[in-house]
């Protein structure tokens, strides 16, 4: 525990050549609000701009977009944003400019949903789009085994895997041209990277399945390819699910992804140029019991912090400013990601600064200064 006069939550964090002005960051959250058909498919809209820039004005030091698909078939739903074509890239560039204009760092999360793709928006249920619906498409996975009651995917060939990696690289190049300063690879929540990592979903017997070293290959190959395309001076983050919650027996591999394996993966990612691990959990095995509660995922970030050289960020039911500050001062993480709390309160970082007695950067926009007492966040 550190004795600090200045809250650590409001100290900057430098990753490579990027200085993030504070450590209260916006977690990726899908909005399911892009066009599903026509020339604007996957293009972020005025809703996305308002959603993201509102949180930038609210003081989040790093804004990461929703899971942005690297290909049309990688979308979680027909209404997801993408960055596989020039129209999407151009739209993101305008949003990036607006975010950066608020004094915060714009980041993008690149994702491919794999066997969990082609699903309806969450307010319409938790299921696949009906295969007879024109909006549906055939999904892809490590094998032809489905996620729960979702439509079965087809098993990815090695050519498919190569294309997935190439799509991540092409998307990272578009993200760079759009002006993003931080890139996150989504390897959590039961999407394609996580599907290959976990023995619960990856029962292949080739070079991309089997033991740990082969199951992590897709993620490592993706990271290596993206890191070679993403500039050396800009940070690369990976989001992982630290556990499938399918077992509570530490140290035992019982057909799922575990915290022990996450620690080993973190070491491999660090050696390949990843700068921070964004530590979440779950999403790959349906029907598991998750002990949800305030900060329930923080212990997994703590293990990465304590057992590897890779910095970790914590996420998951972090809502109170004092709670966020304690996570940082106790060394459980170097930053916190906020999700639903920022949906409820886009200005949470500025409120946290008032509660903790700190001064937050970025500064309040001049247009809003009259709403804040002199010298306060």
PDB file of N, CA and C in Angstrom, residues 27-28 64-65 107-111 168 182-187 230 235-240 276-278 337:
ATOM      1  N   UNK A  27     -13.651   0.867 -21.219  1.00  0.00           N
ATOM      2  CA  UNK A  27     -13.599  -0.487 -21.752  1.00  0.00           C
ATOM      3  C   UNK A  27     -14.437  -0.596 -23.024  1.00  0.00           C
ATOM      4  N   UNK A  28     -14.042  -1.454 -23.950  1.00  0.00           N
ATOM      5  CA  UNK A  28     -14.846  -1.647 -25.158  1.00  0.00           C
ATOM      6  C   UNK A  28     -16.238  -2.174 -24.820  1.00  0.00           C
ATOM      7  N   UNK A  64     -11.329   3.111 -25.661  1.00  0.00           N
ATOM      8  CA  UNK A  64     -11.203   2.004 -26.606  1.00  0.00           C
ATOM      9  C   UNK A  64     -12.573   1.706 -27.206  1.00  0.00           C
ATOM     10  N   UNK A  65     -12.614   1.636 -28.524  1.00  0.00           N
ATOM     11  CA  UNK A  65     -13.853   1.378 -29.232  1.00  0.00           C
ATOM     12  C   UNK A  65     -14.422   0.011 -28.864  1.00  0.00           C
ATOM     13  N   UNK A 107      -8.137   4.524 -28.754  1.00  0.00           N
ATOM     14  CA  UNK A 107      -7.702   3.150 -28.985  1.00  0.00           C
ATOM     15  C   UNK A 107      -8.800   2.356 -29.656  1.00  0.00           C
ATOM     16  N   UNK A 108      -8.417   1.285 -30.306  1.00  0.00           N
ATOM     17  CA  UNK A 108      -9.398   0.435 -30.994  1.00  0.00           C
ATOM     18  C   UNK A 108      -9.174  -1.015 -30.590  1.00  0.00           C
ATOM     19  N   UNK A 109     -10.263  -1.728 -30.396  1.00  0.00           N
ATOM     20  CA  UNK A 109     -10.200  -3.163 -30.139  1.00  0.00           C
ATOM     21  C   UNK A 109     -10.575  -3.888 -31.426  1.00  0.00           C
ATOM     22  N   UNK A 110      -9.687  -4.764 -31.883  1.00  0.00           N
ATOM     23  CA  UNK A 110      -9.945  -5.565 -33.080  1.00  0.00           C
ATOM     24  C   UNK A 110     -10.418  -6.946 -32.666  1.00  0.00           C
ATOM     25  N   UNK A 111     -11.515  -7.382 -33.270  1.00  0.00           N
ATOM     26  CA  UNK A 111     -12.077  -8.661 -32.870  1.00  0.00           C
ATOM     27  C   UNK A 111     -12.599  -9.481 -34.030  1.00  0.00           C
ATOM     28  N   UNK A 168      -6.502  -9.429 -39.369  1.00  0.00           N
ATOM     29  CA  UNK A 168      -6.074  -8.618 -38.222  1.00  0.00           C
ATOM     30  C   UNK A 168      -4.990  -7.627 -38.635  1.00  0.00           C
ATOM     31  N   UNK A 182      -3.566   3.413 -29.777  1.00  0.00           N
ATOM     32  CA  UNK A 182      -3.451   2.162 -29.012  1.00  0.00           C
ATOM     33  C   UNK A 182      -4.273   1.108 -29.730  1.00  0.00           C
ATOM     34  N   UNK A 183      -3.726  -0.100 -29.829  1.00  0.00           N
ATOM     35  CA  UNK A 183      -4.415  -1.209 -30.479  1.00  0.00           C
ATOM     36  C   UNK A 183      -4.596  -2.326 -29.469  1.00  0.00           C
ATOM     37  N   UNK A 184      -5.820  -2.860 -29.395  1.00  0.00           N
ATOM     38  CA  UNK A 184      -6.081  -4.013 -28.528  1.00  0.00           C
ATOM     39  C   UNK A 184      -6.603  -5.169 -29.360  1.00  0.00           C
ATOM     40  N   UNK A 185      -5.988  -6.338 -29.187  1.00  0.00           N
ATOM     41  CA  UNK A 185      -6.471  -7.573 -29.796  1.00  0.00           C
ATOM     42  C   UNK A 185      -7.408  -8.264 -28.812  1.00  0.00           C
ATOM     43  N   UNK A 186      -8.613  -8.562 -29.274  1.00  0.00           N
ATOM     44  CA  UNK A 186      -9.623  -9.180 -28.412  1.00  0.00           C
ATOM     45  C   UNK A 186      -9.430 -10.694 -28.421  1.00  0.00           C
ATOM     46  N   UNK A 187      -8.896 -11.221 -27.321  1.00  0.00           N
ATOM     47  CA  UNK A 187      -8.691 -12.663 -27.185  1.00  0.00           C
ATOM     48  C   UNK A 187      -9.468 -13.196 -25.987  1.00  0.00           C
ATOM     49  N   UNK A 230       2.142  -2.938 -36.732  1.00  0.00           N
ATOM     50  CA  UNK A 230       1.813  -1.808 -35.864  1.00  0.00           C
ATOM     51  C   UNK A 230       3.125  -1.139 -35.457  1.00  0.00           C
ATOM     52  N   UNK A 235       1.686   1.399 -28.505  1.00  0.00           N
ATOM     53  CA  UNK A 235       1.449   0.214 -27.664  1.00  0.00           C
ATOM     54  C   UNK A 235       0.424  -0.752 -28.247  1.00  0.00           C
ATOM     55  N   UNK A 236       0.656  -2.023 -27.928  1.00  0.00           N
ATOM     56  CA  UNK A 236      -0.242  -3.112 -28.290  1.00  0.00           C
ATOM     57  C   UNK A 236      -0.726  -3.774 -27.006  1.00  0.00           C
ATOM     58  N   UNK A 237      -2.046  -3.899 -26.878  1.00  0.00           N
ATOM     59  CA  UNK A 237      -2.691  -4.512 -25.711  1.00  0.00           C
ATOM     60  C   UNK A 237      -3.402  -5.778 -26.163  1.00  0.00           C
ATOM     61  N   UNK A 238      -3.523  -6.740 -25.285  1.00  0.00           N
ATOM     62  CA  UNK A 238      -4.345  -7.928 -25.543  1.00  0.00           C
ATOM     63  C   UNK A 238      -5.337  -8.067 -24.400  1.00  0.00           C
ATOM     64  N   UNK A 239      -6.609  -8.285 -24.755  1.00  0.00           N
ATOM     65  CA  UNK A 239      -7.621  -8.608 -23.732  1.00  0.00           C
ATOM     66  C   UNK A 239      -7.790 -10.117 -23.678  1.00  0.00           C
ATOM     67  N   UNK A 240      -7.736 -10.671 -22.477  1.00  0.00           N
ATOM     68  CA  UNK A 240      -7.923 -12.107 -22.286  1.00  0.00           C
ATOM     69  C   UNK A 240      -9.034 -12.357 -21.271  1.00  0.00           C
ATOM     70  N   UNK A 276       0.609  -4.542 -22.431  1.00  0.00           N
ATOM     71  CA  UNK A 276      -0.298  -4.596 -21.280  1.00  0.00           C
ATOM     72  C   UNK A 276      -1.335  -5.666 -21.535  1.00  0.00           C
ATOM     73  N   UNK A 277      -1.750  -6.349 -20.473  1.00  0.00           N
ATOM     74  CA  UNK A 277      -2.801  -7.354 -20.554  1.00  0.00           C
ATOM     75  C   UNK A 277      -4.062  -6.802 -19.900  1.00  0.00           C
ATOM     76  N   UNK A 278      -5.135  -6.795 -20.646  1.00  0.00           N
ATOM     77  CA  UNK A 278      -6.451  -6.353 -20.191  1.00  0.00           C
ATOM     78  C   UNK A 278      -7.179  -7.606 -19.718  1.00  0.00           C
ATOM     79  N   UNK A 337     -10.199  -0.478 -16.178  1.00  0.00           N
ATOM     80  CA  UNK A 337     -11.162  -0.277 -17.253  1.00  0.00           C
ATOM     81  C   UNK A 337     -12.555  -0.216 -16.644  1.00  0.00           C
TER      82      UNK A 337
END
